[in-house]
PDB file of C-alpha atoms in Angstrom:
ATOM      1  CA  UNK A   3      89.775 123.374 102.084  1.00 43.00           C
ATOM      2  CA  UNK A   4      89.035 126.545 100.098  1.00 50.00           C
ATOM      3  CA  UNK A   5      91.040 128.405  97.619  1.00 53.00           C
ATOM      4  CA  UNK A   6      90.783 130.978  99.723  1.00 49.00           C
ATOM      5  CA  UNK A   7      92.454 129.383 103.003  1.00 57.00           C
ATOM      6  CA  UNK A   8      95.360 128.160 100.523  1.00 48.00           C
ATOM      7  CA  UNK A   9      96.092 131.553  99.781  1.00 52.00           C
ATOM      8  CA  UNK A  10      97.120 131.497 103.992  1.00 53.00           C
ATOM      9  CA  UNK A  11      99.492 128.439 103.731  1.00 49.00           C
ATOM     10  CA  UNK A  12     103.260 129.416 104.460  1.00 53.00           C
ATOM     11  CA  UNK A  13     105.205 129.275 101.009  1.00 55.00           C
ATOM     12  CA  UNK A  14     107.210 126.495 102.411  1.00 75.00           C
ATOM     13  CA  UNK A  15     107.045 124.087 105.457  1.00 87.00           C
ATOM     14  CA  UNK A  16     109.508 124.134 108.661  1.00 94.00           C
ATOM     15  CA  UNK A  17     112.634 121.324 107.934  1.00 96.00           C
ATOM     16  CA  UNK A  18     114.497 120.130 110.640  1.00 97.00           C
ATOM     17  CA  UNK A  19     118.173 119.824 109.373  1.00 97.00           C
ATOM     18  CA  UNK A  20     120.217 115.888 109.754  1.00 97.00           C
ATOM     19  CA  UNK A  21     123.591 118.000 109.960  1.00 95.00           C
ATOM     20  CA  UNK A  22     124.940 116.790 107.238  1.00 96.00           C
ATOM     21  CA  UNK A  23     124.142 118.808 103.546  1.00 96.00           C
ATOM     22  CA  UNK A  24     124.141 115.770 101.570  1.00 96.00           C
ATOM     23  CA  UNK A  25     121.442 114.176 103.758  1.00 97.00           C
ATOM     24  CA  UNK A  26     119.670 117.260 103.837  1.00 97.00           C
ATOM     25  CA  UNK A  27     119.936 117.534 100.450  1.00 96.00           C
ATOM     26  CA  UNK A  28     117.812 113.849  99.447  1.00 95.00           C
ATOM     27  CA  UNK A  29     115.570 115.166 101.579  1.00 95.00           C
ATOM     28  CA  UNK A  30     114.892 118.400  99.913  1.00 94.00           C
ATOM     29  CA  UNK A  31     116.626 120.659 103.292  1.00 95.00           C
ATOM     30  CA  UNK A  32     115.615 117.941 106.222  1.00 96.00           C
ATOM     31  CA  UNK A  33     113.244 116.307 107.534  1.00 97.00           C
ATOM     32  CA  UNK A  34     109.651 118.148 107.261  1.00 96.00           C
ATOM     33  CA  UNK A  35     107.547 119.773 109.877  1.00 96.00           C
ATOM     34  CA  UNK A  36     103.448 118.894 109.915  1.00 95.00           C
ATOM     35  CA  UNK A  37     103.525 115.420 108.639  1.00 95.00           C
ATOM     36  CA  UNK A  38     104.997 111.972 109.442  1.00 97.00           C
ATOM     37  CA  UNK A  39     108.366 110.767 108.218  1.00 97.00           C
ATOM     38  CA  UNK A  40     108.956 107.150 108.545  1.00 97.00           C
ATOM     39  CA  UNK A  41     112.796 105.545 109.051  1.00 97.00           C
ATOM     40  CA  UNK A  42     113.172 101.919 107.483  1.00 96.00           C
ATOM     41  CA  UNK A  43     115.570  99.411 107.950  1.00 94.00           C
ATOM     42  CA  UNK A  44     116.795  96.778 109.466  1.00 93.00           C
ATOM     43  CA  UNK A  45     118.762  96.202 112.925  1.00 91.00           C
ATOM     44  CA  UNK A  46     122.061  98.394 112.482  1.00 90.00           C
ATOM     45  CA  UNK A  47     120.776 100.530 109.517  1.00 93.00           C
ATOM     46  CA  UNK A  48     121.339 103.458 111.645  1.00 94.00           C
ATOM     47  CA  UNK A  49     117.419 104.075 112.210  1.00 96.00           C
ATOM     48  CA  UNK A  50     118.166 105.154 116.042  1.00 96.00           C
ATOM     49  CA  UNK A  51     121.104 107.031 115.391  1.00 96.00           C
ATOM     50  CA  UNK A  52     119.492 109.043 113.355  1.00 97.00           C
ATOM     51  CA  UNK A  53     116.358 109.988 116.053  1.00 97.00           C
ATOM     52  CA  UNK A  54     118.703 110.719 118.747  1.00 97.00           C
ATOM     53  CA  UNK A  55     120.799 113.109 116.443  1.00 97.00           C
ATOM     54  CA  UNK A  56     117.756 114.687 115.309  1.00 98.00           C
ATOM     55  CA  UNK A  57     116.155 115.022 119.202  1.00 97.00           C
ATOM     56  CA  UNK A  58     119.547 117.210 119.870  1.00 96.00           C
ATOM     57  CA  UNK A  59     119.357 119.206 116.517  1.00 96.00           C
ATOM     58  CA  UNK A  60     116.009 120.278 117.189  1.00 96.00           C
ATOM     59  CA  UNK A  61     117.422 122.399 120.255  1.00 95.00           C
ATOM     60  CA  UNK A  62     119.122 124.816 117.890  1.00 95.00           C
ATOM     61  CA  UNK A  63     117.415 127.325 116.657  1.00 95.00           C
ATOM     62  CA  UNK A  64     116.021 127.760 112.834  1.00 95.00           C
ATOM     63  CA  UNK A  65     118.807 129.860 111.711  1.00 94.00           C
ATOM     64  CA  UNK A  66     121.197 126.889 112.409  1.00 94.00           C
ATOM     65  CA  UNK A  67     118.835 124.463 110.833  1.00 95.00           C
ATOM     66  CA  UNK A  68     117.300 123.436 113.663  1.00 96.00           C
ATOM     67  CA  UNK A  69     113.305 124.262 115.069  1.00 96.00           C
ATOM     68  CA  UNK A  70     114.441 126.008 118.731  1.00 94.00           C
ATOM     69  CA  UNK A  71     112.682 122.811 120.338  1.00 94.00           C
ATOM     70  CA  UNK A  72     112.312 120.371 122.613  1.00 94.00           C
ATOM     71  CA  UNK A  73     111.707 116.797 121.461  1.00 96.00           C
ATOM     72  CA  UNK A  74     109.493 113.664 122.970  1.00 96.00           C
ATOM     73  CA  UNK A  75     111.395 110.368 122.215  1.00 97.00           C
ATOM     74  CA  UNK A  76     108.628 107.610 122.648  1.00 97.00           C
ATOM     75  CA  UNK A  77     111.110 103.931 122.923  1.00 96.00           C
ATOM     76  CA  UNK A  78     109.053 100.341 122.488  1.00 94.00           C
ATOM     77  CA  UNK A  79     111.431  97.631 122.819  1.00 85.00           C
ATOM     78  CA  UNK A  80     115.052  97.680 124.732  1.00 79.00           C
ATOM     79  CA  UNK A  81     116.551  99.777 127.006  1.00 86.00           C
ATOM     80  CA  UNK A  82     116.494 103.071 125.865  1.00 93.00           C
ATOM     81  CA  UNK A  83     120.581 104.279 124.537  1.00 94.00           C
ATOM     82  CA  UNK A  84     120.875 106.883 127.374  1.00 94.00           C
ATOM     83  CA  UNK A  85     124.846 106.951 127.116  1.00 94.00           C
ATOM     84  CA  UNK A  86     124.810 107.891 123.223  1.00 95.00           C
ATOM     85  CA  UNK A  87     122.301 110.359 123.528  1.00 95.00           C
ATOM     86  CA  UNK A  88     124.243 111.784 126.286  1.00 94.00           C
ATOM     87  CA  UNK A  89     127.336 111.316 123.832  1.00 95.00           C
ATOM     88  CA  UNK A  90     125.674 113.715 121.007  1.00 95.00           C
ATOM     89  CA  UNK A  91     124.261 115.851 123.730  1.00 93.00           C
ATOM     90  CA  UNK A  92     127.939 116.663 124.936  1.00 92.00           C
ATOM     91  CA  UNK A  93     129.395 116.771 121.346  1.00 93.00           C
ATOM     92  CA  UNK A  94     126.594 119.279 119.983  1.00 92.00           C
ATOM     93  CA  UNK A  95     126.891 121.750 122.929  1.00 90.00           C
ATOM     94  CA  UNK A  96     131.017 121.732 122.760  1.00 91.00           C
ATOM     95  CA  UNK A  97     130.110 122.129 118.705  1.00 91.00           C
ATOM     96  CA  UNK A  98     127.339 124.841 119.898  1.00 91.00           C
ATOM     97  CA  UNK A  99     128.311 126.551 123.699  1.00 88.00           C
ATOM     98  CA  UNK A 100     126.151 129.535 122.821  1.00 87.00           C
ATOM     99  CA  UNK A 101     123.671 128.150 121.099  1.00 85.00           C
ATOM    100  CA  UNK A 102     122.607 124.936 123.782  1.00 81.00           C
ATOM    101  CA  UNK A 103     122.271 124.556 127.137  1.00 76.00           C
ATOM    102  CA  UNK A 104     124.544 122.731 129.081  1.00 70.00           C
ATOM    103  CA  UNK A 105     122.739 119.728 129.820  1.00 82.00           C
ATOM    104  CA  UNK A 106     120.859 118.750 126.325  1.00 84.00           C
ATOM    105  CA  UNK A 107     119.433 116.088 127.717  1.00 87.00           C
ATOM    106  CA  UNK A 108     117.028 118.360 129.737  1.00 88.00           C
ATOM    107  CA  UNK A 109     115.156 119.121 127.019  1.00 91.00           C
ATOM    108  CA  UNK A 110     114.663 115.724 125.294  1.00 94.00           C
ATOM    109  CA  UNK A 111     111.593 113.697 126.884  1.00 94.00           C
ATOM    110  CA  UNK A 112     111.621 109.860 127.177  1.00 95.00           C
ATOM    111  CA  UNK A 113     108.813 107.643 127.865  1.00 95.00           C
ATOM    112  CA  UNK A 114     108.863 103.685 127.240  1.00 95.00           C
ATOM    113  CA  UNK A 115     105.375 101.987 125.946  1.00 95.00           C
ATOM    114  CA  UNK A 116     104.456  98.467 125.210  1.00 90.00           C
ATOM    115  CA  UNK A 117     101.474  98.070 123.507  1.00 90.00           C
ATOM    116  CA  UNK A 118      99.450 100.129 120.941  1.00 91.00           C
ATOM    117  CA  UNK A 119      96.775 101.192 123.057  1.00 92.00           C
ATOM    118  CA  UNK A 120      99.213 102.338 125.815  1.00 94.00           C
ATOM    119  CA  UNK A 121     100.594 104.635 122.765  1.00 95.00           C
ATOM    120  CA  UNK A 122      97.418 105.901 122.141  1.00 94.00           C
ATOM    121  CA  UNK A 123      96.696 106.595 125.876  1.00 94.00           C
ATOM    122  CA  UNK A 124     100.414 108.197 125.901  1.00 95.00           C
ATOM    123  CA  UNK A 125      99.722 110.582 123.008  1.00 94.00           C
ATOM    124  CA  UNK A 126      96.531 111.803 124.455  1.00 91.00           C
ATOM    125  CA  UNK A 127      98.578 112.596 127.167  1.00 92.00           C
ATOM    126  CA  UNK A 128     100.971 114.419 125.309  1.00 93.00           C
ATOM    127  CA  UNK A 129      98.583 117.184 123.708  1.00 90.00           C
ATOM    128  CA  UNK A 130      98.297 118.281 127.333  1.00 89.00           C
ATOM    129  CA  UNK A 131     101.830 118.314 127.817  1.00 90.00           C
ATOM    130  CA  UNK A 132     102.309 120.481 125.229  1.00 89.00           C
ATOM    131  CA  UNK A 133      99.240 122.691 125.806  1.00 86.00           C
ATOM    132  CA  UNK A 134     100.388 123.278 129.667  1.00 81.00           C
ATOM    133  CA  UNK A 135     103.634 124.104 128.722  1.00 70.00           C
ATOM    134  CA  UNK A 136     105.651 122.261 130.350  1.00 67.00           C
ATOM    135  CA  UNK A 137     108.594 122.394 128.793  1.00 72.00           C
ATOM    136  CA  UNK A 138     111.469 125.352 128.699  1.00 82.00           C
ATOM    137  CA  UNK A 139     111.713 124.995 124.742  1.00 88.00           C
ATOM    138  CA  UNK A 140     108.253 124.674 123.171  1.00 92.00           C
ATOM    139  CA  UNK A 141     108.087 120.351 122.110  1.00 94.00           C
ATOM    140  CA  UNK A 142     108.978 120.620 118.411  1.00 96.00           C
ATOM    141  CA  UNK A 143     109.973 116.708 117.528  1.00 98.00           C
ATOM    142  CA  UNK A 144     108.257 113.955 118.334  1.00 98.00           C
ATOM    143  CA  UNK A 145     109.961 110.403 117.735  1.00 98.00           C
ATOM    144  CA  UNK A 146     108.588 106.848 118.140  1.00 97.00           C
ATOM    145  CA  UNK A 147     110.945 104.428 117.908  1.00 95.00           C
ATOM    146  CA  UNK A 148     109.526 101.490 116.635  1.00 90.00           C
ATOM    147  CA  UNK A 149     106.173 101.822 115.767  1.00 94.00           C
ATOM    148  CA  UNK A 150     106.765  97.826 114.295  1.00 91.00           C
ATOM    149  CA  UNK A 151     107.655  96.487 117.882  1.00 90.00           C
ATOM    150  CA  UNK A 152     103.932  97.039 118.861  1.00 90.00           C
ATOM    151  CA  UNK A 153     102.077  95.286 116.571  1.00 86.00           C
ATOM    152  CA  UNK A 154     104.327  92.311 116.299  1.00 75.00           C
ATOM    153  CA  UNK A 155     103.324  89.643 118.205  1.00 64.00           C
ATOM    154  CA  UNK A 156      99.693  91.839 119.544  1.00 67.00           C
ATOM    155  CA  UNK A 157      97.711  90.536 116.624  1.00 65.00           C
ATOM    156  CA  UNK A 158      96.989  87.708 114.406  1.00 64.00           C
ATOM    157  CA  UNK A 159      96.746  87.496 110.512  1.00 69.00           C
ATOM    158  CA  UNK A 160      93.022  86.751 111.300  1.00 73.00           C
ATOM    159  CA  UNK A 161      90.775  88.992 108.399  1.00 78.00           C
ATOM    160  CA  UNK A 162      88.583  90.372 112.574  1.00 80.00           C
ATOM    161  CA  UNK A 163      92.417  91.082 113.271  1.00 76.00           C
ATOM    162  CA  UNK A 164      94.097  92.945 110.453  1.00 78.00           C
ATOM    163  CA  UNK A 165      90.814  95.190 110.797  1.00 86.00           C
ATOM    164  CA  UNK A 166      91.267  96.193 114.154  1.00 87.00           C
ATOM    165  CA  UNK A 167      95.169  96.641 113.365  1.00 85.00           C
ATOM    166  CA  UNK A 168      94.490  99.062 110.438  1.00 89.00           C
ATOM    167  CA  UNK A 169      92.204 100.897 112.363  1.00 92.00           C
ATOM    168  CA  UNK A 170      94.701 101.175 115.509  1.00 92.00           C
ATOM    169  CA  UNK A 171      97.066 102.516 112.497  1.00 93.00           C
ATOM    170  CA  UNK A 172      94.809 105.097 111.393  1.00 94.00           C
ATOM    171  CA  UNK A 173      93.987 106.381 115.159  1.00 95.00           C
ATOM    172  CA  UNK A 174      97.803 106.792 115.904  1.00 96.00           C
ATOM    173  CA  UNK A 175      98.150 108.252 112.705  1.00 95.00           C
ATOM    174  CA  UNK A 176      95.475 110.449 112.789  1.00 95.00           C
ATOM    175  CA  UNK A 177      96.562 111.530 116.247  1.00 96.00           C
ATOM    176  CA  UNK A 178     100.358 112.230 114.912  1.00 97.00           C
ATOM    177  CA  UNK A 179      99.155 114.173 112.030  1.00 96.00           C
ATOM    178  CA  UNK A 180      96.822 116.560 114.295  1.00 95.00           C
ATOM    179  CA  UNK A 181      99.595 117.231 116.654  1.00 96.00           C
ATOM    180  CA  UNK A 182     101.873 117.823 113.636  1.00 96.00           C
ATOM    181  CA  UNK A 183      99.786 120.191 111.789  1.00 95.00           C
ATOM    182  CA  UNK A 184      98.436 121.999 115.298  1.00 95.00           C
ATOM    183  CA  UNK A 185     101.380 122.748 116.998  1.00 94.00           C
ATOM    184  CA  UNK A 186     103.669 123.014 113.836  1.00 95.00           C
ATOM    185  CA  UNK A 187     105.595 119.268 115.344  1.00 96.00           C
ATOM    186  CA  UNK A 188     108.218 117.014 112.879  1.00 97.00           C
ATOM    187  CA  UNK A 189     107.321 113.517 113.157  1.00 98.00           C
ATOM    188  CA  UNK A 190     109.636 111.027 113.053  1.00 98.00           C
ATOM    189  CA  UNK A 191     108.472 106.883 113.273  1.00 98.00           C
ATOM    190  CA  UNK A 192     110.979 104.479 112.709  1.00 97.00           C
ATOM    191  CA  UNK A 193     109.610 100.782 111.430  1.00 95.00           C
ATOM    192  CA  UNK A 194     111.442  97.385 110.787  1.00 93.00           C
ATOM    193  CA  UNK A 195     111.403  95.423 107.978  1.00 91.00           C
ATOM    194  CA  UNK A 196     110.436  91.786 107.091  1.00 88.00           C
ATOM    195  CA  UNK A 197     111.698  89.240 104.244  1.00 86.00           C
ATOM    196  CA  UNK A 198     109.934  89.372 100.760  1.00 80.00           C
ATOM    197  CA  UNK A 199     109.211  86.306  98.744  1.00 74.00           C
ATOM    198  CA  UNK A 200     107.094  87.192  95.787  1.00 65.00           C
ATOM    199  CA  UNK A 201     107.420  88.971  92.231  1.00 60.00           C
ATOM    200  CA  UNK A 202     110.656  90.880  90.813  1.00 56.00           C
ATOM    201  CA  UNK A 203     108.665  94.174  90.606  1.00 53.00           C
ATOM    202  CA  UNK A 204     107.076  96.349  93.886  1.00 50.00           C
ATOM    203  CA  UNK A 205     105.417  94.189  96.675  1.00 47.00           C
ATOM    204  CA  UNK A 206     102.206  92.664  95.913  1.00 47.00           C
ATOM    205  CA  UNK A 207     102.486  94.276  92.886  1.00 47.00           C
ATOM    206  CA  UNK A 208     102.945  98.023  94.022  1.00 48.00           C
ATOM    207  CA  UNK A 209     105.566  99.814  93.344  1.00 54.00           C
ATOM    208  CA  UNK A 210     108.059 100.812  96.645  1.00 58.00           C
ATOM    209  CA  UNK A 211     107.998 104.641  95.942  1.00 60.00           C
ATOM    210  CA  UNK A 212     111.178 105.955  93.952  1.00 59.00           C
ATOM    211  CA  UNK A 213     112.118 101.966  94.021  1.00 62.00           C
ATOM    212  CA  UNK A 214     111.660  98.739  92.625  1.00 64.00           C
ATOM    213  CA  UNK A 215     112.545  96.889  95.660  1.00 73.00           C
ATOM    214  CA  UNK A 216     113.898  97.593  99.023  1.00 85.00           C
ATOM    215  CA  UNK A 217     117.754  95.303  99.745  1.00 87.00           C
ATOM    216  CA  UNK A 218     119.651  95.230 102.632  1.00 87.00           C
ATOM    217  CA  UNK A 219     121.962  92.237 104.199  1.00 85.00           C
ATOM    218  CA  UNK A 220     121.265  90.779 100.646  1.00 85.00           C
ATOM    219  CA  UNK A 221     118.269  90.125 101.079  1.00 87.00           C
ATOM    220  CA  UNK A 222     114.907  91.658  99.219  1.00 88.00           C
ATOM    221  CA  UNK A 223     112.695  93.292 102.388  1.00 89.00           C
ATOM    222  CA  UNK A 224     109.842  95.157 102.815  1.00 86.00           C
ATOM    223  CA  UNK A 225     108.648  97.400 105.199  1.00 89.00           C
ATOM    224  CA  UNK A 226     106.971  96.049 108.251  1.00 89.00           C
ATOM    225  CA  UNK A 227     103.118  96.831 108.872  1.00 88.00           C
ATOM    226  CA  UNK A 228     102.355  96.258 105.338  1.00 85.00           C
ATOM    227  CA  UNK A 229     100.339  98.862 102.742  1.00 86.00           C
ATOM    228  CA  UNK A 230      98.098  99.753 105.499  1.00 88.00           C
ATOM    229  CA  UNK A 231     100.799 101.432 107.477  1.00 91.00           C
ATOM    230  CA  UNK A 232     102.263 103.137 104.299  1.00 90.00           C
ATOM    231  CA  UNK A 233      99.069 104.886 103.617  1.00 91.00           C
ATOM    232  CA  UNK A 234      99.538 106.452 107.075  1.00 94.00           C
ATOM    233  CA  UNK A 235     102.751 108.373 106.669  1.00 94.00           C
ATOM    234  CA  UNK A 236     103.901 111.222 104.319  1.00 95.00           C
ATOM    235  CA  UNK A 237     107.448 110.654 103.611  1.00 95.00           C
ATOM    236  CA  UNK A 238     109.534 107.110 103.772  1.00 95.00           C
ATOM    237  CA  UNK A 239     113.158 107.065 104.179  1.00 96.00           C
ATOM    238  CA  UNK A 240     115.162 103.217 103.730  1.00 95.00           C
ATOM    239  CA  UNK A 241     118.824 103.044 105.327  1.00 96.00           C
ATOM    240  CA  UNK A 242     119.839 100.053 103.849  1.00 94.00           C
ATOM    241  CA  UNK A 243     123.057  98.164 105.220  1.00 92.00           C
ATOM    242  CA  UNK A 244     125.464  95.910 103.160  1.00 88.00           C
ATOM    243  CA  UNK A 245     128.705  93.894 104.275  1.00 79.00           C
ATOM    244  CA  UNK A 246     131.591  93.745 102.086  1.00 72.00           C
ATOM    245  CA  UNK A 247     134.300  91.786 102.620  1.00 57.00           C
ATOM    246  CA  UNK A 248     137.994  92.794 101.714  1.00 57.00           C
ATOM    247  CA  UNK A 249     141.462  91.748 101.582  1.00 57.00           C
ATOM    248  CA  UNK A 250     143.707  94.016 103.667  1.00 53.00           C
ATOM    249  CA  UNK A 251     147.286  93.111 103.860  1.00 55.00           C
ATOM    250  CA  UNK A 252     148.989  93.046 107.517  1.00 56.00           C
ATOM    251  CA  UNK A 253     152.429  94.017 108.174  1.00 59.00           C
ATOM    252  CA  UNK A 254     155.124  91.068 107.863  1.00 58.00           C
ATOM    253  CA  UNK A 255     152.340  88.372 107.579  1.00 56.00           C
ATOM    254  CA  UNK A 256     152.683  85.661 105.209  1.00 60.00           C
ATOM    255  CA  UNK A 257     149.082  86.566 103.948  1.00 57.00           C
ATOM    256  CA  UNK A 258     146.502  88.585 103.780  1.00 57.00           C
ATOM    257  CA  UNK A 259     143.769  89.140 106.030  1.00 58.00           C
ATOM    258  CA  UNK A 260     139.618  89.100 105.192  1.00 58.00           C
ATOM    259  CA  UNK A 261     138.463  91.929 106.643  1.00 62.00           C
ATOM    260  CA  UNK A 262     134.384  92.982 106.731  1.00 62.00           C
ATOM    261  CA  UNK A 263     133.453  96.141 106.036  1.00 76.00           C
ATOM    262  CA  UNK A 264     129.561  97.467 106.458  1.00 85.00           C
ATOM    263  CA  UNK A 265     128.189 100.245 103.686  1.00 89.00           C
ATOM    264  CA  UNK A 266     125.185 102.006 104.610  1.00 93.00           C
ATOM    265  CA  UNK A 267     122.975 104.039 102.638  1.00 94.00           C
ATOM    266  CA  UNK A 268     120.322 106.351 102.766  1.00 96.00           C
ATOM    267  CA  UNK A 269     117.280 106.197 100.153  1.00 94.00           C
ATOM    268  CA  UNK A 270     114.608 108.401  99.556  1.00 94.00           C
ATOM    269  CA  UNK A 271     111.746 105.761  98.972  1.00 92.00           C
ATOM    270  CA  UNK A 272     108.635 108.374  98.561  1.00 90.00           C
ATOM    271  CA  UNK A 273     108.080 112.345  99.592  1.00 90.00           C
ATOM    272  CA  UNK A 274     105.673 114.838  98.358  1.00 85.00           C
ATOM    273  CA  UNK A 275     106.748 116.389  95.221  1.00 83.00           C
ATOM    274  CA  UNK A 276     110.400 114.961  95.845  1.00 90.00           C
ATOM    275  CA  UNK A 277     112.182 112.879  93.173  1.00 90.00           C
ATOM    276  CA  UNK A 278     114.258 109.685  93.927  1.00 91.00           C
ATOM    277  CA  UNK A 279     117.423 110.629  96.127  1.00 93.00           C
ATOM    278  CA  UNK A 280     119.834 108.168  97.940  1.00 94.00           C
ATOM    279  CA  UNK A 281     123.638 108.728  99.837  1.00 95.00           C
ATOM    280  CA  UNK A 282     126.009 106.323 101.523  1.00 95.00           C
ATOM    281  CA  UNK A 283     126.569 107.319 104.904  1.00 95.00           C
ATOM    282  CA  UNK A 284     128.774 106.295 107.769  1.00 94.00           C
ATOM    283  CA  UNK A 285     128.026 106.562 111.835  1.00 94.00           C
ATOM    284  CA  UNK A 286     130.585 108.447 113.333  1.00 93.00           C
ATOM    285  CA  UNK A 287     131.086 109.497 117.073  1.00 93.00           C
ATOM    286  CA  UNK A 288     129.216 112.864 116.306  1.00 90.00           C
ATOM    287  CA  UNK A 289     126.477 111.392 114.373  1.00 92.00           C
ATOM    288  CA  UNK A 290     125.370 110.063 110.710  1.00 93.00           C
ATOM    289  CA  UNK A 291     127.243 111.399 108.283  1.00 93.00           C
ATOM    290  CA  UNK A 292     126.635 111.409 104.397  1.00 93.00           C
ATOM    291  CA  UNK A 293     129.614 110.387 102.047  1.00 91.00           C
ATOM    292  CA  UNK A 294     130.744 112.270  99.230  1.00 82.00           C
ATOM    293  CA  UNK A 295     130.828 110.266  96.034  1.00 68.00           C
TER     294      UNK A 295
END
């Protein structure tokens, strides 16, 4: 790149707002068009929630923090959560009658996959999607939820193996960050995590971003996919989840009652030219919500 094509760079990049201005705020206004923003956490961190919110957000157009867009949701393990989406869809437009069509849902795209090279055969495919136009908003999001689920069981810890897995990681990559940067696209992967045994500080002795160390559940995680798959994305977010337990006293009981209680909370683990941000955040009928401390 020249200094003379810098000079033709937009002052700022496209951000897709969560909804909520303390989330927004961690991430420096939302989550960023041309590059790749990875969700960690565990099962119930929220990781889901926070793709289908976005996938109805992107609708709206830029003035109301959205990118006037349609959205591809790519699922790779379960059923895909059509009655919550349908949930947010209904919630957004009663929130936004002028602003969203009727039927949300119409302009979020949902595909299933199973297998990494199915993915990459899928987001071939979806170049031509968007070139044809086939869509009544131009596609503006693209979400994989998980990226983790496809490489789980697929390949060994064989040295031929974890070759052919980083290199699968660099083509889908690759791929995500073309579209991105070509058509102007937010990027949104969501990965899992896995127990850490090792030292105090970073995981094998690199640091985790803005963090020492990644907890949630009480327990000391890491992302899934290992360093390979970090070098592949541009911005990491960690929802961490933690379960409290409190006394709450009941009406005309002799005693009181133990009560669990689940805190969640958002973490900025690494973003370019971002510092260290995190929230606590609760999921709410209309979507993740930040808490004010």
């Amino acid at each position: 790149m020249t200094p003379q094509n810098l000079m033709l760079l937009p002052l700022s990049t496209p951000k897709l707002s969560i909804g909520c201005p303390i989330l927004d705020h961690c991430l420096g206004g939302g989550i960023a068009c041309n590059s790749i923003t990875e969700l960690v956490g565990e099962s119930g961190s929220g990781k889901t929630q926070l793709c289908l919110q976005l996938t109805v957000r992107a609708q709206l157009p830029p003035s109301h923090g959205g990118l006037g867009g349609s959205s591809i949701y790519i699922f790779t393990e379960f059923s895909f959560p059509f009655r919550r989406l349908q949930q947010l869809g209904n919630l957004y437009h009663a929130s936004y009658p002028n602003l969203l069509r009727l039927e949300p849902l119409e302009d979020i795209y949902v595909h299933g996959v199973h297998d990494a090279q199915e993915l990459i055969h899928v987001l071939g495919d979806i170049e031509a999607f968007i070139t044809i136009d086939h869509t009544r908003l131009p596609v503006k999001l693209i979400v994989i939820d998980s990226i983790a689920a496809l490489f789980r069981s697929q390949y060994q810890t064989t040295p031929a193996d974890l070759k052919r897995r980083s290199e699968m990681f660099f083509n889908i990559s690759g791929t995500l960050k073309g579209l991105a940067n070509k058509y102007g696209l937010a990027v949104v992967v969501t990965n899992q995590v896995v127990d850490f045994i090792g030292p105090h500080h970073g995981v094998n002795g690199v640091r985790l971003g803005n963090l020492e160390s990644l907890d949630t559940s009480g327990r000391r995680v890491s992302p899934a996919l290992g360093l390979a798959w970090a070098h592949c994305i541009n911005s990491s977010v960690f929802l961490a989840r933690h379960e409290q337990s409190i006394e709450v006293d009941i009406r005309n009981a002799p005693s009181t009652s133990i009560c669990s209680q689940t805190h969640r909370t958002f973490h900025l683990v690494f973003a370019p030219h971002l510092a260290y941000a995190s929230a606590e955040f609760v999921i709410k009928k209309e979507g993740i919500v930040g808490v004010s401390q």
